[in-house]
Coordinates of C-alpha atoms in Angstrom, one line a residue:
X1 CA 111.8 105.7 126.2
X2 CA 108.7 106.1 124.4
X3 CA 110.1 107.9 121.3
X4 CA 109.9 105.8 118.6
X5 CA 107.1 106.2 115.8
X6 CA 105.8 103.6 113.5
X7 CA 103.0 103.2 111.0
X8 CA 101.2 100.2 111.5
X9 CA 99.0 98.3 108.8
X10 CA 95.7 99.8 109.1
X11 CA 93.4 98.3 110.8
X12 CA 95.5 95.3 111.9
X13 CA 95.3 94.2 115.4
X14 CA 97.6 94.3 117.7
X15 CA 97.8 94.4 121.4
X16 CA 100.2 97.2 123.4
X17 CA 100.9 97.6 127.0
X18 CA 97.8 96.3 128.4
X19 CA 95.9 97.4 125.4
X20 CA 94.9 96.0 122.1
X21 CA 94.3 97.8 118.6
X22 CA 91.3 95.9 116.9
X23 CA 90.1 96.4 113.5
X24 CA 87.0 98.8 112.7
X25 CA 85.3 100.2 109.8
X26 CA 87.7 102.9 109.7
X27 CA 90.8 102.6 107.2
X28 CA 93.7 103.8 109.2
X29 CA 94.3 103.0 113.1
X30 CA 96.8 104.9 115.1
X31 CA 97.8 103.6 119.0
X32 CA 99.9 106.3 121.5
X33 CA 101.1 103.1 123.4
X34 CA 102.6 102.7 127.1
X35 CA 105.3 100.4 127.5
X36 CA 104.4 97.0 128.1
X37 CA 104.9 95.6 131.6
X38 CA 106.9 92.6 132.0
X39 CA 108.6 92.8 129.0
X40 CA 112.0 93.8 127.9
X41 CA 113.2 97.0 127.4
X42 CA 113.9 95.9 123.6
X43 CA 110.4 95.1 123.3
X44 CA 109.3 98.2 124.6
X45 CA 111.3 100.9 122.6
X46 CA 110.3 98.8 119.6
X47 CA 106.7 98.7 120.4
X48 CA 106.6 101.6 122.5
X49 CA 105.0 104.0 119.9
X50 CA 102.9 103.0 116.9
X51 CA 101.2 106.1 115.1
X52 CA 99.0 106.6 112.2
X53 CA 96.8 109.3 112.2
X54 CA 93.6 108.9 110.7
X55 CA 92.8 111.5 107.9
X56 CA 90.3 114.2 107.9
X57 CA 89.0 112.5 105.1
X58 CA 88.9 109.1 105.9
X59 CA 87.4 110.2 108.6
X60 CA 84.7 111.9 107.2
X61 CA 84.2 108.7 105.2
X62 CA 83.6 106.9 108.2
X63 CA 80.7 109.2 109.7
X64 CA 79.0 109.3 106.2
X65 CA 78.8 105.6 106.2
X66 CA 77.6 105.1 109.6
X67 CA 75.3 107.9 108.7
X68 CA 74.4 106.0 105.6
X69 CA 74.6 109.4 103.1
X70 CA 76.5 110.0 100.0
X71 CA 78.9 113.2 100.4
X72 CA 76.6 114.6 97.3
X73 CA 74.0 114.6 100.1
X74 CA 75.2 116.9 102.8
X75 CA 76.4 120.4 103.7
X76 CA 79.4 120.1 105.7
X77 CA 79.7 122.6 108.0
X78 CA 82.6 121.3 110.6
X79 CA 86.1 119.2 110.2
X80 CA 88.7 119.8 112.5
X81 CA 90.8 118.0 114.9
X82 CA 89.9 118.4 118.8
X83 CA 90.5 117.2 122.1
X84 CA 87.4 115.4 124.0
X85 CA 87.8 114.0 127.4
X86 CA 91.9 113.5 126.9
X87 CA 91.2 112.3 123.3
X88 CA 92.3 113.5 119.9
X89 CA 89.3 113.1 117.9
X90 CA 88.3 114.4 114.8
X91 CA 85.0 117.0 115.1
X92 CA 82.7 116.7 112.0
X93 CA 79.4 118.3 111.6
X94 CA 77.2 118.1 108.5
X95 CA 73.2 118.9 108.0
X96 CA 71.4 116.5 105.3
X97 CA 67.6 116.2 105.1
X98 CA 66.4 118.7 107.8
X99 CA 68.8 116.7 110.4
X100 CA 72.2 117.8 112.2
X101 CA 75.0 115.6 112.7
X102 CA 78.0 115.7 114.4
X103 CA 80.1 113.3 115.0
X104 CA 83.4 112.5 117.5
X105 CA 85.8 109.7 115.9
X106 CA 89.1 108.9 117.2
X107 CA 92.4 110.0 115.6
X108 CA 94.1 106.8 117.2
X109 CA 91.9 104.0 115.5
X110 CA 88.9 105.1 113.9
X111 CA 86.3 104.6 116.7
X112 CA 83.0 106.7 116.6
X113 CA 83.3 108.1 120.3
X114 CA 80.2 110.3 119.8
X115 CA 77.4 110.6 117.4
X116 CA 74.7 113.1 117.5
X117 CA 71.6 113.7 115.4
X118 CA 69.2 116.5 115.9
X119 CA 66.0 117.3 114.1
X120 CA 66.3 120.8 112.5
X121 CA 62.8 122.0 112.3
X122 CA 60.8 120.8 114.9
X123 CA 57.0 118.9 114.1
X124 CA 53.9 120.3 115.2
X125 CA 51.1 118.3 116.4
X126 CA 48.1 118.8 119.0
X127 CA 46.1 116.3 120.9
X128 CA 46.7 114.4 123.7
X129 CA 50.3 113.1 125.1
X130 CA 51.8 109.8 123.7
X131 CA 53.0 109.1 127.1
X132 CA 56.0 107.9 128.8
X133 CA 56.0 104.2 127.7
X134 CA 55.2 104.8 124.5
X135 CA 58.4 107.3 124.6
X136 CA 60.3 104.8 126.1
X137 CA 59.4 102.1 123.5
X138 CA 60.4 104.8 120.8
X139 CA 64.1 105.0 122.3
X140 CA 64.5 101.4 122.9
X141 CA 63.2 100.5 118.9
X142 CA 65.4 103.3 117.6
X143 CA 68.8 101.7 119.5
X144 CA 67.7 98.5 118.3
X145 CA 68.0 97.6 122.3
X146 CA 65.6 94.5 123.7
X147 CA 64.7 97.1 127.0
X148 CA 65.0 93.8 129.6
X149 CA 69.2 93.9 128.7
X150 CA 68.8 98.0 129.9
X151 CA 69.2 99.7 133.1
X152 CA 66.4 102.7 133.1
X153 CA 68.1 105.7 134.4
X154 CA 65.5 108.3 133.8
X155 CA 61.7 108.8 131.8
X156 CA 59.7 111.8 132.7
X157 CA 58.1 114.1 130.8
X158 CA 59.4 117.8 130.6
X159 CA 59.0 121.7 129.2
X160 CA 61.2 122.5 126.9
X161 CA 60.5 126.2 125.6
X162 CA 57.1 125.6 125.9
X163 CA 56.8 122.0 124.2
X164 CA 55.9 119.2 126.0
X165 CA 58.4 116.4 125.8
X166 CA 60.0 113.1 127.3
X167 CA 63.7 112.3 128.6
X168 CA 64.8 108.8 128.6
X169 CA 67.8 107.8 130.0
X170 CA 69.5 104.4 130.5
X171 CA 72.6 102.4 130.1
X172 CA 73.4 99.3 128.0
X173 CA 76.9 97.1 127.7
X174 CA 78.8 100.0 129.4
X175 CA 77.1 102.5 127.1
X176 CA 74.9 105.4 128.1
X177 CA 71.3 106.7 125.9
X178 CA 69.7 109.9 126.3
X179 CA 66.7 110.5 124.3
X180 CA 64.6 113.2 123.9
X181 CA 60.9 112.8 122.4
X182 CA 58.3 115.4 121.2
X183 CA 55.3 114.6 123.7
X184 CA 52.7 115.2 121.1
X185 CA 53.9 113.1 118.0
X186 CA 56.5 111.0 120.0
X187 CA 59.5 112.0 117.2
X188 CA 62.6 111.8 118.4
X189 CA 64.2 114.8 118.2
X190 CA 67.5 114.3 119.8
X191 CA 69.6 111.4 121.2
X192 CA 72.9 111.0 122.3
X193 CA 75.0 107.5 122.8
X194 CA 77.9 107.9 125.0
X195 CA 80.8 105.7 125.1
X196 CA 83.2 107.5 126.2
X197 CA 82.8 106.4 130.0
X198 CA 81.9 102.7 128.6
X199 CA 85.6 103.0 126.7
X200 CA 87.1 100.8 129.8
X201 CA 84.0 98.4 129.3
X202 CA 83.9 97.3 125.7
X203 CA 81.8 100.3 125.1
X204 CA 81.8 102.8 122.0
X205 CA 80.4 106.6 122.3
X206 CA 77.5 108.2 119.9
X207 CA 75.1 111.0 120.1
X208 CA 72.4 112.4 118.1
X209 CA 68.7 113.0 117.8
X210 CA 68.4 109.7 115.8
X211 CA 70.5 106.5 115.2
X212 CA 71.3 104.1 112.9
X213 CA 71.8 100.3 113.6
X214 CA 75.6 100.9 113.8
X215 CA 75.8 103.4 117.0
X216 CA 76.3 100.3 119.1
X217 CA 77.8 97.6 117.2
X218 CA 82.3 97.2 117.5
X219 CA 82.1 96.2 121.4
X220 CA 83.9 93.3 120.0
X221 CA 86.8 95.5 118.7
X222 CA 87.4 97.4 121.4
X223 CA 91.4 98.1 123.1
X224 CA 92.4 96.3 126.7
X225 CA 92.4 100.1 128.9
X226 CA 96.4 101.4 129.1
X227 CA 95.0 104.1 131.5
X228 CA 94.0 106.6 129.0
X229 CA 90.3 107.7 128.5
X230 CA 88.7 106.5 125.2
X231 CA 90.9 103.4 125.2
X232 CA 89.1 100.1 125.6
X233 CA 89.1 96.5 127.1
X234 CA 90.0 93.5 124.6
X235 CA 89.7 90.4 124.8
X236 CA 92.5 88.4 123.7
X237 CA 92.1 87.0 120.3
X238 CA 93.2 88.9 117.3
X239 CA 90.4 90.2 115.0
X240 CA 90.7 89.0 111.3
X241 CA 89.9 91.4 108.8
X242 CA 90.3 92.5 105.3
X243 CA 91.5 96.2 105.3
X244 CA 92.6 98.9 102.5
X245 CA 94.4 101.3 101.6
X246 CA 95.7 103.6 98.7
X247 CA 99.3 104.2 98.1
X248 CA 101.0 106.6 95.0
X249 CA 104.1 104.8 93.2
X250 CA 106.9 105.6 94.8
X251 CA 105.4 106.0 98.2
X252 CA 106.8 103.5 101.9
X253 CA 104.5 102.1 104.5
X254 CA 106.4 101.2 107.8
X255 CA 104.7 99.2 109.3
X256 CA 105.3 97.8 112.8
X257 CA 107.8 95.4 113.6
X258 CA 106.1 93.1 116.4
X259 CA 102.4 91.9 116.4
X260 CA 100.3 90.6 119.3
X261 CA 99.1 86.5 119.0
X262 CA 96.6 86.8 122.0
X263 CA 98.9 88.9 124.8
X264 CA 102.4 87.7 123.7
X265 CA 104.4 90.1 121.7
X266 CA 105.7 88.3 118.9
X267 CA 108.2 89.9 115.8
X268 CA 105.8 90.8 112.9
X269 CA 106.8 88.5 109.1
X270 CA 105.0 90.2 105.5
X271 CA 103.9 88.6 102.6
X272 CA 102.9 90.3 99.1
X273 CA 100.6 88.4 97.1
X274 CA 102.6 90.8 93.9
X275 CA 105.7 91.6 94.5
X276 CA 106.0 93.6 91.5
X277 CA 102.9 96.2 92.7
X278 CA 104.2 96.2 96.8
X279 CA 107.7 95.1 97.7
X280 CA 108.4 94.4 101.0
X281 CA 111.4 94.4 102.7
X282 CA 111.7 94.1 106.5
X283 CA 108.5 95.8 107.8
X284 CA 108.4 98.3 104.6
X285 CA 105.9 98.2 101.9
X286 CA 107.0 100.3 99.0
X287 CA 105.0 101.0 96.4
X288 CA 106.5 100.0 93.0
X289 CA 103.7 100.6 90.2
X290 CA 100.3 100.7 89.2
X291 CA 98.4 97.7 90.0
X292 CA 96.9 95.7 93.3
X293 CA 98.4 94.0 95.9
X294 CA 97.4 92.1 98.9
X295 CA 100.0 92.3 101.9
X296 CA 99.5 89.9 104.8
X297 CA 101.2 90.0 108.3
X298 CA 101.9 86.9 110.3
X299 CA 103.0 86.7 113.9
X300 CA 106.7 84.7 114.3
X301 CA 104.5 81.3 115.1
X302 CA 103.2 81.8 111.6
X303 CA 99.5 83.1 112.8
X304 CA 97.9 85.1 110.4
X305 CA 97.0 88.1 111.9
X306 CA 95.3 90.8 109.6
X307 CA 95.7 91.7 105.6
X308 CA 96.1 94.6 104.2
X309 CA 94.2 95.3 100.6
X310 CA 96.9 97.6 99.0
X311 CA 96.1 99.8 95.5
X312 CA 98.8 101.7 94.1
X313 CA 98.4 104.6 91.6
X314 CA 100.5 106.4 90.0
X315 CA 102.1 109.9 90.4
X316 CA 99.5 112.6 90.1
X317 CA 98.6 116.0 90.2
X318 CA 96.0 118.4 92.0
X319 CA 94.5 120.4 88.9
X320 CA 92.5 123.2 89.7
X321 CA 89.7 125.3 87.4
X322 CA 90.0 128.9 87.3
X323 CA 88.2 130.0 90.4
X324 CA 86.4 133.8 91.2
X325 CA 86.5 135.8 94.1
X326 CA 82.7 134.5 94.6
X327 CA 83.3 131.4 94.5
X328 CA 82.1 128.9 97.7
X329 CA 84.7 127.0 99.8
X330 CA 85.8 123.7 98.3
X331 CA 87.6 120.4 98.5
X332 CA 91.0 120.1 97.1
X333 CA 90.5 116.3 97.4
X334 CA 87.7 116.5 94.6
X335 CA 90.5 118.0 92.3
X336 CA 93.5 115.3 92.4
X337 CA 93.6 115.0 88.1
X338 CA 93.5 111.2 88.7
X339 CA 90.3 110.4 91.3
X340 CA 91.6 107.7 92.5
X341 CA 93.9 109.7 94.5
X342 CA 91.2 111.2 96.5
X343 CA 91.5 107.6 98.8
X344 CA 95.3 108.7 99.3
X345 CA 96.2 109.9 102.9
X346 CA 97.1 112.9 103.1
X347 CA 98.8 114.2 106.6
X348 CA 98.1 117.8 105.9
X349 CA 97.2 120.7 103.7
X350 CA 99.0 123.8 102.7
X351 CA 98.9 127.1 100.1
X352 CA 102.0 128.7 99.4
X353 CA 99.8 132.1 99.9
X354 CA 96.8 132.0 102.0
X355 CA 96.2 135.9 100.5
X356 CA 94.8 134.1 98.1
X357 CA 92.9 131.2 99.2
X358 CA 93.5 129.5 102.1
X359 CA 92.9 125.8 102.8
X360 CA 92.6 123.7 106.1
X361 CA 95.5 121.7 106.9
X362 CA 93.2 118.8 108.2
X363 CA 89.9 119.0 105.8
X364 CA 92.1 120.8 102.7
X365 CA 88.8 122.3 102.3
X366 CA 90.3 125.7 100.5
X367 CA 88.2 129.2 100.8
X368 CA 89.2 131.9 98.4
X369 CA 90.5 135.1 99.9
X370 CA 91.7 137.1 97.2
X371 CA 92.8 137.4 93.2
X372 CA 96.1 136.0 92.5
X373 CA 98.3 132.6 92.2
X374 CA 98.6 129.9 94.8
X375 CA 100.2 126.5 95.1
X376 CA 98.2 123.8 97.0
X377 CA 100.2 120.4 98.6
X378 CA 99.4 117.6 100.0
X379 CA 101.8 115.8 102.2
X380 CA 101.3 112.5 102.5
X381 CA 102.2 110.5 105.5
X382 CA 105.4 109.7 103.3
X383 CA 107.1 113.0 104.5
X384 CA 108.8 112.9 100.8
X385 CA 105.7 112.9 99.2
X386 CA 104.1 115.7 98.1
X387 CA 101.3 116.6 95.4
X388 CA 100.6 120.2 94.0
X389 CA 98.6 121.9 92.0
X390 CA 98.4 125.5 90.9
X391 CA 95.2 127.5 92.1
X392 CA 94.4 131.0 90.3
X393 CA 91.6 133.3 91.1
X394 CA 90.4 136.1 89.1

């Protein structure tokens, strides 16, 4: 019953089984959806299974801008896809200005699950202790939290392999914060936010030894609970937003063929504001040349219900330098000959000899192995889609 698969409009909300997809910062949104009780089993098989995975680069995107650091500015050390707590997530980790990240977002819509943030080179200081409320003011500035909406779970002070620090613990909207603060110079030096277990209550998970204002901020977007952990409750209404995507000419886009208005499961209409750049037929976008288009979805009572900002480039090409046995692991992404095509989606990475270099089907970040030719794809999410480019190392 629950076997057919659909791309859906990124970003674009729509409610399944008891659940709702909302729009986020993220690009692409992907829902693994229950059937919906009550209604018919035509409804169900059509709306039973929306998927679009969210890339390893878009999702790297994502935790750079919450970060708030250019790629240029970090050492990437970690992209891979994982499972946390019954959730496909992608695992980045990166180090940038004597900090750790790491961060947990899901594959299924974007969400940053986990965030975590840890001071590489701890400060020294002597003196006397800053204390626990002065700790305790430090973690509720940093989560940008007013501490009278917080429930205190834990402050004490600690040893921690011979330094003297404070834990602070409490919970917020559903959301759990665990700081830990140098006793002597009150830095933080790690926190963690974590949503997972506030993912039934509007919540949103992040961990790290410092945060930005965004750890806490899409409990409006959040997905009505269809039993699965890192799913989250909605509220009814549909989120309007403006969303984007990158397409190559010649590339389709299903997308789905019902849309939520509040609960109700309603058959899904498209627009294109240029029908010569997207044409639509049905629930298909297909790319027809160069140029910008703006699709927009309605619900069959004619709501609006999400747009999606559409660039199509041409056909291009992954064209490679003349790489050494020396040389460091690097992005095929970086090397599409137009770089426009780095926004593309790609679904997965291959080499046609990984004796020579080898790339990660995820991250397509490619380490060299050995001298010799290679040919480097990337599928896109159109499964007839592919780019290549020819790798040689001396």
């Amino acid at each position: 019953m629950l076997i057919r698969r659909k791309a859906i409009i990124a970003g674009i909300a729509l409610a399944v089984s008891a659940g709702q997809l909302t729009a986020n910062a993220a690009q692409i949104e992907i829902m693994e959806a229950a059937p919906i009780e009550g209604q018919s089993q035509a409804i169900e098989d059509d709306a039973a299974y929306f998927i679009y995975d969210l890339s390893a680069a878009e999702a790297q995107t994502a935790a750079l801008k919450d970060a708030k650091l250019k790629e240029s500015e970090i050492s990437l050390t970690k992209n891979e896809i994982d499972t946390e707590n019954g959730v496909r997530i992608h695992d980045i980790e990166f180090n940038s200005g004597g900090y750790k990240y790491g961060y947990e977002i899901a594959v299924s819509d974007g969400k940053i699950l986990n965030k975590e943030k840890e001071i590489i080179t701890k400060p020294t200081g002597g003196g006397s202790l800053v204390g626990i409320e002065a700790a305790k003011k430090a973690a509720f500035d940093e989560a940008e939290i007013n501490p009278q909406n917080v429930t205190l779970v834990k402050a004490e002070q600690d040893d921690e392999d011979g330094r003297t620090v404070y834990e602070v613990e409490f919970t917020s909207s559903g959301a759990k914060y665990e700081y830990e603060i140098d006793g002597l110079t009150g830095t933080i030096l790690k926190w963690e936010k974590n949503f997972y277990n506030a993912a039934t209550n509007n919540g949103q998970n992040s961990s790290g030894s410092q945060s930005d204002s965004n750890s806490s901020q899409n409990s409006s977007n959040n997905d009505q609970s269809n039993g699965q952990s890192g799913t989250t409750t909605a509220a009814p209404a549909i989120d309007y937003m403006n969303l984007t995507r990158t397409m190559m000419k010649g590339e389709d886009l299903e997308l789905s063929e019902y849309v939520f208005n509040g609960m109700n499961p309603l058959p899904a209409r498209y627009e294109t504001s240029n029908k010569k750049v997207a044409k639509i037929e049905g629930n298909e976008v297909d790319a027809k040349k160069k140029g910008t288009a703006v699709v927009t979805a309605y619900s069959a009572d004619g709501a609006e219900v999400g747009k999606l900002n559409l660039t199509v480039i041409g056909k291009t090409k992954l064209k490679f330098p003349k790489s050494s046995l020396s040389a460091a692991p690097f992005e095929a992404k970086k090397y599409f000959k137009d770089p426009a095509a780095a926004n593309l989606s790609v679904k997965s990475w291959s080499s046609s000899n990984p004796g020579v270099a080898a790339i990660d089907t995820v991250s397509g970040m490619i380490t060299i192995k050995g001298a010799g030719k290679t040919t480097i794809e990337a599928h896109l999410y159109d499964n007839d889609k592919v780019v290549k480019g020819k790798l040689k190392v001396k």
